[in-house]
mmCIF file of C-alpha atoms and ligand atoms in Angstrom:
data_model
loop_
_atom_site.group_PDB
_atom_site.id
_atom_site.type_symbol
_atom_site.label_atom_id
_atom_site.label_comp_id
_atom_site.label_asym_id
_atom_site.label_seq_id
_atom_site.Cartn_x
_atom_site.Cartn_y
_atom_site.Cartn_z
ATOM 1 C CA MET A 1 255.433 74.854 -47.208
ATOM 2 C CA GLU A 2 253.537 78.105 -46.975
ATOM 3 C CA ALA A 3 250.574 77.804 -44.645
ATOM 4 C CA ARG A 4 247.562 80.102 -44.834
ATOM 5 C CA THR A 5 244.724 80.508 -42.362
ATOM 6 C CA PHE A 6 241.028 80.847 -43.134
ATOM 7 C CA GLN A 7 238.244 81.777 -40.727
ATOM 8 C CA ALA A 8 234.495 81.311 -40.965
ATOM 9 C CA ARG A 9 231.505 80.825 -38.684
ATOM 10 C CA GLU A 10 230.946 77.253 -39.885
ATOM 11 C CA ILE A 11 233.609 74.616 -40.473
ATOM 12 C CA ARG A 12 232.059 73.898 -43.859
ATOM 13 C CA GLU A 13 232.456 77.545 -44.895
ATOM 14 C CA ALA A 14 236.079 77.588 -43.740
ATOM 15 C CA LEU A 15 236.801 74.391 -45.699
ATOM 16 C CA ALA A 16 235.025 75.831 -48.744
ATOM 17 C CA LEU A 17 237.309 78.881 -48.515
ATOM 18 C CA VAL A 18 240.351 76.593 -48.317
ATOM 19 C CA ARG A 19 239.221 74.659 -51.379
ATOM 20 C CA ARG A 20 238.426 77.847 -53.303
ATOM 21 C CA GLU A 21 241.775 79.480 -52.535
ATOM 22 C CA LEU A 22 244.105 76.465 -52.519
ATOM 23 C CA GLY A 23 242.253 73.877 -54.606
ATOM 24 C CA PRO A 24 240.467 70.621 -53.719
ATOM 25 C CA GLU A 25 243.658 68.785 -52.765
ATOM 26 C CA ALA A 26 244.679 71.387 -50.157
ATOM 27 C CA VAL A 27 246.362 69.887 -47.098
ATOM 28 C CA ILE A 28 244.657 70.775 -43.810
ATOM 29 C CA LEU A 29 247.309 71.402 -41.174
ATOM 30 C CA GLU A 30 245.230 72.481 -38.222
ATOM 31 C CA THR A 31 241.709 73.407 -37.231
ATOM 32 C CA LYS A 32 240.652 75.217 -34.118
ATOM 33 C CA ARG A 33 237.900 77.384 -32.738
ATOM 34 C CA VAL A 34 238.847 80.979 -32.069
ATOM 35 C CA SER A 35 237.007 83.942 -30.671
ATOM 36 C CA GLY A 36 235.442 86.140 -33.319
ATOM 37 C CA ARG A 37 235.759 89.161 -31.029
ATOM 38 C CA ALA A 38 238.625 90.634 -33.059
ATOM 39 C CA LEU A 39 236.300 90.699 -36.064
ATOM 40 C CA GLY A 40 233.601 92.444 -34.071
ATOM 41 C CA LEU A 41 231.572 89.255 -33.490
ATOM 42 C CA LEU A 42 230.709 89.805 -29.857
ATOM 43 C CA GLY A 43 230.872 86.481 -28.074
ATOM 44 C CA GLY A 44 230.829 84.611 -31.388
ATOM 45 C CA MET A 45 233.227 81.777 -32.177
ATOM 46 C CA LEU A 46 234.877 81.139 -35.512
ATOM 47 C CA PHE A 47 236.477 78.066 -37.010
ATOM 48 C CA GLU A 48 240.054 78.693 -38.094
ATOM 49 C CA VAL A 49 241.591 76.302 -40.595
ATOM 50 C CA THR A 50 245.302 76.392 -41.444
ATOM 51 C CA ALA A 51 246.064 74.808 -44.806
ATOM 52 C CA ALA A 52 248.642 74.667 -47.588
ATOM 53 C CA ALA A 53 248.433 74.081 -51.332
ATOM 54 C CA PRO A 54 249.286 70.465 -52.276
ATOM 55 C CA GLU A 55 252.390 71.391 -54.309
ATOM 56 C CA ASP A 56 253.709 72.992 -51.118
ATOM 57 C CA ALA A 57 253.154 69.882 -49.061
ATOM 58 C CA ALA A 58 256.364 68.296 -47.904
ATOM 59 C CA ASN A 59 255.232 64.790 -48.525
ATOM 60 C CA SER A 60 253.271 63.521 -51.476
ATOM 61 C CA ALA A 61 250.873 61.196 -49.654
ATOM 62 C CA PRO A 62 247.870 60.201 -51.792
ATOM 63 C CA PRO A 63 244.776 62.325 -51.164
ATOM 64 C CA PRO A 64 242.326 60.773 -48.694
ATOM 65 C CA PRO A 65 239.014 59.372 -49.925
ATOM 66 C CA ALA A 66 236.230 61.947 -49.907
ATOM 67 C CA ASP A 67 233.738 60.287 -47.572
ATOM 68 C CA PRO A 68 232.620 61.574 -45.107
ATOM 69 C CA ALA A 69 234.015 64.822 -46.467
ATOM 70 C CA PRO A 70 234.156 67.262 -43.555
ATOM 71 C CA ILE A 71 235.955 65.133 -41.007
ATOM 72 C CA ARG A 72 238.144 63.545 -43.663
ATOM 73 C CA ALA A 73 239.464 67.024 -44.384
ATOM 74 C CA LEU A 74 240.548 67.175 -40.754
ATOM 75 C CA LEU A 75 242.615 64.016 -40.911
ATOM 76 C CA PRO A 76 244.804 63.437 -37.870
ATOM 77 C CA GLU A 77 247.346 62.135 -40.381
ATOM 78 C CA ARG A 78 247.695 65.646 -41.733
ATOM 79 C CA ARG A 79 248.236 66.951 -38.244
ATOM 80 C CA ALA A 80 250.944 64.344 -37.757
ATOM 81 C CA GLU A 81 252.638 65.471 -40.995
ATOM 82 C CA ARG A 82 252.718 68.972 -39.657
ATOM 83 C CA MET A 83 254.299 67.765 -36.441
ATOM 84 C CA ARG A 84 257.021 65.921 -38.339
ATOM 85 C CA GLU A 85 257.902 69.127 -40.111
ATOM 86 C CA GLN A 86 258.305 71.106 -36.916
ATOM 87 C CA PRO A 87 261.743 71.753 -35.452
ATOM 88 C CA LYS A 88 262.879 69.332 -32.716
ATOM 89 C CA PRO A 89 261.039 70.123 -29.475
ATOM 90 C CA SER A 90 262.910 70.955 -26.279
ATOM 91 C CA VAL A 91 263.335 68.177 -23.681
ATOM 92 C CA ARG A 92 260.874 69.947 -21.372
ATOM 93 C CA ALA A 93 258.302 70.133 -24.178
ATOM 94 C CA MET A 94 258.969 66.483 -25.025
ATOM 95 C CA ILE A 95 258.409 65.398 -21.444
ATOM 96 C CA GLN A 96 255.120 67.277 -21.330
ATOM 97 C CA GLU A 97 253.991 66.180 -24.787
ATOM 98 C CA ASP A 98 255.224 62.621 -24.918
ATOM 99 C CA PRO A 99 256.800 61.170 -21.747
ATOM 100 C CA ALA A 100 257.481 57.765 -23.326
ATOM 101 C CA ALA A 101 259.412 59.330 -26.206
ATOM 102 C CA ALA A 102 261.271 61.652 -23.823
ATOM 103 C CA LEU A 103 262.290 58.734 -21.604
ATOM 104 C CA ALA A 104 263.538 56.744 -24.570
ATOM 105 C CA ALA A 105 265.420 59.786 -25.926
ATOM 106 C CA MET A 106 267.145 60.297 -22.543
ATOM 107 C CA ARG A 107 268.231 56.662 -22.652
ATOM 108 C CA GLY A 108 269.736 57.368 -26.046
ATOM 109 C CA GLY A 109 267.097 55.433 -27.939
ATOM 110 C CA VAL A 110 263.924 56.115 -29.865
ATOM 111 C CA ALA A 111 260.513 55.257 -28.363
ATOM 112 C CA PRO A 112 258.912 52.570 -30.473
ATOM 113 C CA HIS A 113 256.022 53.750 -32.604
ATOM 114 C CA ALA A 114 256.672 57.432 -31.875
ATOM 115 C CA ALA A 115 254.939 58.590 -35.081
ATOM 116 C CA LEU A 116 251.896 56.408 -34.396
ATOM 117 C CA ARG A 117 251.757 57.724 -30.817
ATOM 118 C CA ARG A 118 251.757 61.303 -32.072
ATOM 119 C CA ARG A 119 248.972 60.508 -34.514
ATOM 120 C CA LEU A 120 246.855 58.899 -31.804
ATOM 121 C CA LEU A 121 247.366 61.789 -29.413
ATOM 122 C CA ALA A 122 246.555 64.273 -32.178
ATOM 123 C CA ALA A 123 243.370 62.250 -32.775
ATOM 124 C CA MET A 124 242.384 62.989 -29.132
ATOM 125 C CA VAL A 125 242.992 59.430 -27.904
ATOM 126 C CA PRO A 126 243.587 59.756 -24.140
ATOM 127 C CA ARG A 127 247.202 59.036 -23.221
ATOM 128 C CA ASP A 128 246.499 55.941 -21.086
ATOM 129 C CA LEU A 129 244.558 54.281 -23.901
ATOM 130 C CA CYS A 130 247.210 55.290 -26.430
ATOM 131 C CA GLU A 131 249.965 53.692 -24.332
ATOM 132 C CA ALA A 132 247.891 50.552 -23.737
ATOM 133 C CA TRP A 133 247.380 50.149 -27.493
ATOM 134 C CA LEU A 134 251.041 50.756 -28.334
ATOM 135 C CA LYS A 135 252.236 48.388 -25.618
ATOM 136 C CA GLY A 136 250.375 45.594 -27.385
ATOM 137 C CA LEU A 137 252.434 46.079 -30.583
ATOM 138 C CA PRO A 138 255.786 44.343 -31.096
ATOM 139 C CA ALA A 139 258.444 46.996 -30.368
ATOM 140 C CA ASP A 140 260.472 46.005 -33.424
ATOM 141 C CA SER A 141 257.656 46.173 -35.974
ATOM 142 C CA GLY A 142 258.036 48.809 -38.693
ATOM 143 C CA PRO A 143 255.541 51.658 -39.073
ATOM 144 C CA HIS A 144 253.509 49.803 -41.713
ATOM 145 C CA ASP A 145 253.127 46.616 -39.666
ATOM 146 C CA ALA A 146 252.558 48.582 -36.460
ATOM 147 C CA GLU A 147 249.683 50.512 -38.010
ATOM 148 C CA ALA A 148 248.172 47.370 -39.524
ATOM 149 C CA GLY A 149 248.416 45.616 -36.133
ATOM 150 C CA LEU A 150 246.869 48.566 -34.342
ATOM 151 C CA ARG A 151 243.999 48.734 -36.849
ATOM 152 C CA GLU A 152 243.212 45.065 -36.317
ATOM 153 C CA HIS A 153 243.380 45.468 -32.549
ATOM 154 C CA ILE A 154 241.050 48.498 -32.475
ATOM 155 C CA LEU A 155 238.620 46.837 -34.918
ATOM 156 C CA ARG A 156 238.412 43.823 -32.594
ATOM 157 C CA GLN A 157 237.920 46.052 -29.551
ATOM 158 C CA LEU A 158 235.187 48.118 -31.232
ATOM 159 C CA GLY A 159 233.146 45.169 -32.485
ATOM 160 C CA PRO A 160 230.202 45.645 -34.848
ATOM 161 C CA ALA A 161 228.007 48.767 -34.872
ATOM 162 C CA ALA A 162 224.940 48.454 -32.671
ATOM 163 C CA GLY A 163 222.277 49.470 -35.183
ATOM 164 C CA LEU A 164 218.995 50.999 -34.125
ATOM 165 C CA GLY A 165 218.132 48.324 -31.584
ATOM 166 C CA THR A 166 217.917 44.625 -31.007
ATOM 167 C CA ASP A 167 215.338 42.470 -32.774
ATOM 168 C CA ARG A 168 213.266 42.405 -29.612
ATOM 169 C CA ALA A 169 213.256 46.156 -29.055
ATOM 170 C CA ARG A 170 210.339 47.907 -30.708
ATOM 171 C CA ILE A 171 210.905 50.936 -28.514
ATOM 172 C CA VAL A 172 214.070 52.991 -29.032
ATOM 173 C CA ALA A 173 214.938 56.006 -26.861
ATOM 174 C CA PHE A 174 217.484 58.798 -27.285
ATOM 175 C CA VAL A 175 218.995 60.500 -24.260
ATOM 176 C CA GLY A 176 221.886 62.915 -23.901
ATOM 177 C CA PRO A 177 222.954 66.460 -23.075
ATOM 178 C CA THR A 178 221.054 69.505 -24.236
ATOM 179 C CA GLY A 179 221.567 70.433 -27.850
ATOM 180 C CA VAL A 180 223.650 67.432 -28.951
ATOM 181 C CA GLY A 181 221.183 66.640 -31.741
ATOM 182 C CA LYS A 182 218.762 64.085 -30.251
ATOM 183 C CA THR A 183 215.624 65.452 -31.914
ATOM 184 C CA THR A 184 217.386 65.877 -35.269
ATOM 185 C CA THR A 185 218.695 62.308 -35.035
ATOM 186 C CA VAL A 186 215.226 60.974 -34.177
ATOM 187 C CA ALA A 187 213.910 62.779 -37.276
ATOM 188 C CA LYS A 188 216.668 61.284 -39.465
ATOM 189 C CA LEU A 189 216.001 57.756 -38.199
ATOM 190 C CA ALA A 190 212.226 58.158 -38.428
ATOM 191 C CA ALA A 191 212.526 59.414 -42.010
ATOM 192 C CA ARG A 192 214.710 56.449 -43.006
ATOM 193 C CA ALA A 193 212.515 53.885 -41.284
ATOM 194 C CA ARG A 194 209.373 55.355 -42.822
ATOM 195 C CA LEU A 195 210.554 56.287 -46.309
ATOM 196 C CA VAL A 196 213.312 53.755 -47.042
ATOM 197 C CA GLU A 197 212.324 50.715 -44.965
ATOM 198 C CA GLU A 198 208.590 51.505 -45.162
ATOM 199 C CA ARG A 199 208.086 50.567 -41.514
ATOM 200 C CA LYS A 200 205.150 51.686 -39.411
ATOM 201 C CA VAL A 201 206.801 54.321 -37.224
ATOM 202 C CA ALA A 202 205.507 56.383 -34.303
ATOM 203 C CA LEU A 203 207.142 59.099 -32.225
ATOM 204 C CA VAL A 204 206.835 59.800 -28.523
ATOM 205 C CA SER A 205 208.274 62.885 -26.877
ATOM 206 C CA LEU A 206 209.227 63.061 -23.222
ATOM 207 C CA ASP A 207 210.213 66.669 -23.827
ATOM 208 C CA ASP A 208 207.176 67.953 -21.985
ATOM 209 C CA GLY A 209 208.595 70.561 -19.677
ATOM 210 C CA ARG A 210 209.883 73.216 -22.023
ATOM 211 C CA LEU A 211 208.078 75.895 -23.940
ATOM 212 C CA GLY A 212 208.412 74.994 -27.607
ATOM 213 C CA GLY A 213 210.384 71.845 -26.712
ATOM 214 C CA THR A 214 208.385 69.654 -29.076
ATOM 215 C CA ALA A 215 207.939 72.105 -31.953
ATOM 216 C CA ALA A 216 210.699 70.647 -34.128
ATOM 217 C CA LEU A 217 209.566 67.051 -33.596
ATOM 218 C CA ARG A 218 205.961 68.034 -34.344
ATOM 219 C CA ALA A 219 207.084 69.584 -37.622
ATOM 220 C CA TYR A 220 209.031 66.449 -38.604
ATOM 221 C CA ALA A 221 206.112 64.192 -37.640
ATOM 222 C CA LYS A 222 203.791 66.248 -39.824
ATOM 223 C CA LEU A 223 206.235 66.248 -42.722
ATOM 224 C CA LEU A 224 206.689 62.478 -42.527
ATOM 225 C CA ASP A 225 203.026 61.862 -41.787
ATOM 226 C CA ILE A 226 203.715 59.787 -38.692
ATOM 227 C CA PRO A 227 201.907 59.990 -35.332
ATOM 228 C CA LEU A 228 203.480 61.824 -32.412
ATOM 229 C CA THR A 229 202.398 61.620 -28.777
ATOM 230 C CA ILE A 230 203.649 63.943 -26.069
ATOM 231 C CA ALA A 231 203.868 61.794 -22.954
ATOM 232 C CA PRO A 232 202.324 63.339 -19.833
ATOM 233 C CA ALA A 233 204.680 64.347 -17.039
ATOM 234 C CA HIS A 234 206.294 61.282 -15.405
ATOM 235 C CA GLY A 235 204.328 58.852 -17.592
ATOM 236 C CA LEU A 236 205.238 56.782 -20.617
ATOM 237 C CA GLY A 237 203.089 53.617 -20.636
ATOM 238 C CA PRO A 238 199.835 55.260 -21.832
ATOM 239 C CA ALA A 239 201.672 57.126 -24.606
ATOM 240 C CA LEU A 240 203.201 53.864 -25.822
ATOM 241 C CA ALA A 241 199.842 52.099 -25.586
ATOM 242 C CA GLU A 242 198.553 54.516 -28.219
ATOM 243 C CA HIS A 243 201.144 53.078 -30.604
ATOM 244 C CA HIS A 244 200.768 49.353 -29.898
ATOM 245 C CA GLY A 245 200.378 48.737 -33.639
ATOM 246 C CA ALA A 246 203.622 50.529 -34.592
ATOM 247 C CA GLU A 247 206.628 48.434 -35.626
ATOM 248 C CA LEU A 248 209.011 51.070 -34.307
ATOM 249 C CA VAL A 249 208.497 53.752 -31.662
ATOM 250 C CA LEU A 250 211.222 56.373 -31.332
ATOM 251 C CA ILE A 251 211.300 58.271 -28.023
ATOM 252 C CA ASP A 252 212.829 61.744 -27.963
ATOM 253 C CA THR A 253 213.833 63.137 -24.583
ATOM 254 C CA ALA A 254 214.886 66.567 -23.340
ATOM 255 C CA GLY A 255 218.498 67.316 -22.458
ATOM 256 C CA ILE A 256 219.037 67.509 -18.698
ATOM 257 C CA SER A 257 221.110 70.111 -16.894
ATOM 258 C CA PRO A 258 223.704 68.626 -14.499
ATOM 259 C CA ALA A 259 222.319 71.198 -12.053
ATOM 260 C CA HIS A 260 219.356 68.789 -11.609
ATOM 261 C CA PRO A 261 221.033 65.472 -10.822
ATOM 262 C CA GLU A 262 217.754 63.938 -9.643
ATOM 263 C CA ALA A 263 216.354 64.316 -13.186
ATOM 264 C CA PHE A 264 218.671 61.606 -14.576
ATOM 265 C CA GLY A 265 217.233 58.994 -12.202
ATOM 266 C CA GLU A 266 213.712 60.180 -12.965
ATOM 267 C CA LEU A 267 214.330 59.797 -16.731
ATOM 268 C CA GLY A 268 215.685 56.283 -16.114
ATOM 269 C CA ARG A 269 212.619 55.356 -14.060
ATOM 270 C CA ARG A 270 210.330 56.828 -16.693
ATOM 271 C CA LEU A 271 211.920 54.741 -19.458
ATOM 272 C CA GLY A 272 211.670 51.745 -17.129
ATOM 273 C CA ARG A 273 207.880 52.225 -17.062
ATOM 274 C CA ALA A 274 207.582 51.433 -20.779
ATOM 275 C CA GLY A 275 206.254 47.961 -20.013
ATOM 276 C CA GLU A 276 208.482 46.419 -22.694
ATOM 277 C CA PRO A 277 212.230 46.494 -23.469
ATOM 278 C CA VAL A 278 213.595 49.897 -24.463
ATOM 279 C CA PHE A 279 216.832 50.162 -26.434
ATOM 280 C CA THR A 280 218.477 53.422 -25.355
ATOM 281 C CA HIS A 281 221.072 55.418 -27.301
ATOM 282 C CA LEU A 282 223.192 57.878 -25.326
ATOM 283 C CA CYS A 283 223.864 60.750 -27.753
ATOM 284 C CA VAL A 284 227.127 62.624 -27.253
ATOM 285 C CA GLY A 285 228.806 65.380 -29.250
ATOM 286 C CA ALA A 286 231.948 64.103 -30.990
ATOM 287 C CA ALA A 287 233.835 67.298 -30.150
ATOM 288 C CA THR A 288 233.315 66.825 -26.391
ATOM 289 C CA ARG A 289 236.471 66.538 -24.237
ATOM 290 C CA ALA A 290 237.246 63.113 -22.759
ATOM 291 C CA GLU A 291 236.705 64.230 -19.135
ATOM 292 C CA GLU A 292 233.373 65.775 -20.022
ATOM 293 C CA LEU A 293 232.306 62.596 -21.850
ATOM 294 C CA ASP A 294 233.096 60.578 -18.724
ATOM 295 C CA ARG A 295 230.934 62.889 -16.658
ATOM 296 C CA ILE A 296 228.072 62.631 -19.165
ATOM 297 C CA ALA A 297 228.292 58.820 -19.200
ATOM 298 C CA HIS A 298 228.228 58.824 -15.405
ATOM 299 C CA LEU A 299 225.237 61.174 -15.188
ATOM 300 C CA TYR A 300 223.202 59.187 -17.741
ATOM 301 C CA ARG A 301 223.988 55.772 -16.236
ATOM 302 C CA PRO A 302 220.495 55.573 -14.603
ATOM 303 C CA THR A 303 219.012 55.509 -18.133
ATOM 304 C CA GLN A 304 221.007 52.292 -18.808
ATOM 305 C CA PRO A 305 222.240 53.186 -22.293
ATOM 306 C CA ASP A 306 222.637 50.259 -24.700
ATOM 307 C CA ALA A 307 224.638 52.159 -27.316
ATOM 308 C CA LEU A 308 226.592 55.376 -27.860
ATOM 309 C CA LEU A 309 225.550 57.640 -30.707
ATOM 310 C CA ALA A 310 228.155 60.253 -31.674
ATOM 311 C CA THR A 311 226.755 63.486 -33.089
ATOM 312 C CA LYS A 312 228.221 66.480 -34.924
ATOM 313 C CA LEU A 313 231.287 64.726 -36.330
ATOM 314 C CA ASP A 314 231.382 67.542 -38.861
ATOM 315 C CA GLU A 315 232.295 69.902 -36.026
ATOM 316 C CA ALA A 316 234.889 67.621 -34.449
ATOM 317 C CA ILE A 317 238.614 67.636 -35.094
ATOM 318 C CA ALA A 318 238.999 63.992 -34.136
ATOM 319 C CA ILE A 319 237.095 61.150 -32.484
ATOM 320 C CA GLY A 320 239.656 59.619 -30.120
ATOM 321 C CA SER A 321 237.722 60.662 -27.026
ATOM 322 C CA ILE A 322 234.532 59.014 -28.352
ATOM 323 C CA VAL A 323 236.394 55.762 -29.070
ATOM 324 C CA ALA A 324 237.864 55.871 -25.557
ATOM 325 C CA LEU A 325 234.391 56.349 -24.074
ATOM 326 C CA ARG A 326 233.032 53.427 -26.096
ATOM 327 C CA LEU A 327 235.783 51.163 -24.754
ATOM 328 C CA ARG A 328 235.467 52.361 -21.165
ATOM 329 C CA GLU A 329 231.684 52.092 -21.024
ATOM 330 C CA GLN A 330 231.642 48.755 -22.854
ATOM 331 C CA ILE A 331 228.634 49.679 -24.950
ATOM 332 C CA PRO A 332 228.813 49.650 -28.757
ATOM 333 C CA LEU A 333 228.689 52.672 -31.037
ATOM 334 C CA SER A 334 225.485 52.856 -33.081
ATOM 335 C CA PHE A 335 225.466 55.854 -35.439
ATOM 336 C CA LEU A 336 227.579 58.871 -36.369
ATOM 337 C CA THR A 337 225.912 62.103 -37.408
ATOM 338 C CA THR A 338 227.792 64.389 -39.760
ATOM 339 C CA GLY A 339 225.551 67.446 -40.114
ATOM 340 C CA PRO A 340 222.066 68.803 -39.431
ATOM 341 C CA GLN A 341 220.456 67.676 -42.712
ATOM 342 C CA VAL A 342 217.490 65.311 -42.282
ATOM 343 C CA PRO A 343 217.753 62.461 -43.242
ATOM 344 C CA ASP A 344 221.135 62.548 -45.001
ATOM 345 C CA ASP A 345 223.726 63.308 -42.334
ATOM 346 C CA LEU A 346 223.638 59.972 -40.531
ATOM 347 C CA ASN A 347 225.889 56.914 -40.890
ATOM 348 C CA PRO A 348 226.059 53.575 -39.101
ATOM 349 C CA ALA A 349 229.149 53.504 -36.863
ATOM 350 C CA HIS A 350 230.832 50.672 -38.787
ATOM 351 C CA PRO A 351 234.104 49.876 -37.011
ATOM 352 C CA ASP A 352 236.205 50.261 -40.172
ATOM 353 C CA VAL A 353 234.778 53.769 -40.671
ATOM 354 C CA VAL A 354 235.543 54.606 -37.043
ATOM 355 C CA VAL A 355 239.130 53.340 -37.334
ATOM 356 C CA ASP A 356 239.580 55.248 -40.596
ATOM 357 C CA LEU A 357 238.409 58.417 -38.866
ATOM 358 C CA LEU A 358 240.715 57.714 -35.953
ATOM 359 C CA LEU A 359 243.848 56.899 -37.929
ATOM 360 C CA GLY A 360 243.201 59.224 -40.817
ATOM 361 C CA GLY A 361 241.960 56.807 -43.444
ATOM 362 C CA ALA A 362 245.441 55.661 -44.478
ATOM 363 C CA ARG A 363 244.973 51.908 -44.730
ATOM 364 C CA ALA A 364 248.115 50.056 -43.895
HETATM 365 N N1 GTP B 401 226.708 70.517 -37.292
HETATM 366 C C1 GTP B 401 225.749 69.683 -36.866
HETATM 367 N N2 GTP B 401 224.650 70.173 -36.307
HETATM 368 C C2 GTP B 401 223.716 69.288 -35.886
HETATM 369 C C3 GTP B 401 223.868 67.881 -36.006
HETATM 370 N N3 GTP B 401 222.773 67.296 -35.466
HETATM 371 C C4 GTP B 401 221.984 68.296 -35.035
HETATM 372 N N4 GTP B 401 222.527 69.493 -35.286
HETATM 373 C C5 GTP B 401 222.023 70.835 -34.945
HETATM 374 O O1 GTP B 401 222.184 71.018 -33.541
HETATM 375 C C6 GTP B 401 221.145 71.835 -33.018
HETATM 376 C C7 GTP B 401 220.461 71.128 -31.859
HETATM 377 O O2 GTP B 401 219.856 69.948 -32.359
HETATM 378 P P1 GTP B 401 218.618 69.249 -31.632
HETATM 379 O O3 GTP B 401 218.280 68.044 -32.413
HETATM 380 O O4 GTP B 401 217.544 70.222 -31.343
HETATM 381 O O5 GTP B 401 219.328 68.860 -30.258
HETATM 382 P P2 GTP B 401 218.645 68.148 -28.995
HETATM 383 O O6 GTP B 401 219.643 67.193 -28.453
HETATM 384 O O7 GTP B 401 217.321 67.606 -29.363
HETATM 385 O O8 GTP B 401 218.507 69.371 -28.007
HETATM 386 P P3 GTP B 401 217.586 69.442 -26.689
HETATM 387 O O9 GTP B 401 216.242 68.884 -27.048
HETATM 388 O O10 GTP B 401 217.555 70.911 -26.402
HETATM 389 O O11 GTP B 401 218.286 68.679 -25.622
HETATM 390 C C8 GTP B 401 220.205 72.094 -34.195
HETATM 391 O O12 GTP B 401 220.525 73.363 -34.718
HETATM 392 C C9 GTP B 401 220.528 71.003 -35.191
HETATM 393 O O13 GTP B 401 220.278 71.385 -36.525
HETATM 394 C C10 GTP B 401 225.087 67.394 -36.616
HETATM 395 O O14 GTP B 401 225.334 66.197 -36.759
HETATM 396 N N5 GTP B 401 225.994 68.338 -37.011
HETATM 397 MG MG1 MG B 402 215.425 67.980 -28.579
#
């Protein structure tokens, strides 16, 4: 198959180019971020998508469903197809890429579930989790049964999506690294609660230290006609007292630099001063590397997160590292955000959606 590459500043633009040039059924082979320096974009990054026209595709798998469109177009399944088409790797490459398969090959056999393993690794599932999952599958099951078994297993491990909070929690807070999309997510949830569920909503911002830190939230509050209070430094109780009549109070917080480790404990203590239970979502970017996610989870532990909220799925190639974090931290996923549009780009993290994203939507 003849592959072509397309570059653009936004993943959506690159995918639009692919669809324009190769048609809506184009097969995405690879996506990556590359430096735009060669194109004169000093310091800028570009998304590069490699794709082929469907008639060129080696295998006539049915097209994936269209929802949610951007990440669906980046199906790990497609990446796995590409890998199957590649020439046989050298033993050294095999050992580096896939030790279990290399070991089995040296013994003259074939590692069970090799194709599934490649798909999981391509979906950014850390190797230890991948091996633990595959070990639980009967070695002699065929690819269809193996995938069905794995789906069931991951669905059970994920459990239901957390939702916005528990029934008891009137106060819901959003914490997480700088720029992951906390304020935008608060605006999306506030808009839905106010406009769709017609609940009495209020906003509180703990983003008090930065010049212009609350400007976006102020604008959303005005647009939605809901009250916003900027909590004074270190405080929270008095700000919440202003909204004792609200059915739902969403608390936006500022991202914290790891250079100020003491600030994580301070944020935790501040949320602890609410005077009533706070349900806290730890927001993390879906494209974040597994090691980095671990560090973030560790840093934010003093805020006692109740759920993980994965943002910017539209910019992520795969969500294996998020699933791994959810299982390691033993807190449920709540929502997935798929773009900056308020209030549209937000979905509950239903486990079947998460497994579809992980395994490429091909139901066994
Ligand atoms: N592509 C994409 N962009 C998003 C998404 N959510 C938010 N953004 C964008 O990401 C940027 C940062 O979003 P904010 O909501 O300000 O992030 P934040 O976590 O509040 O940032 P700090 O308050 O600085 O910690 C903005 O340009 C948003 O429009 C998403 O799901 N996908
Ligand atoms: Mg913010």
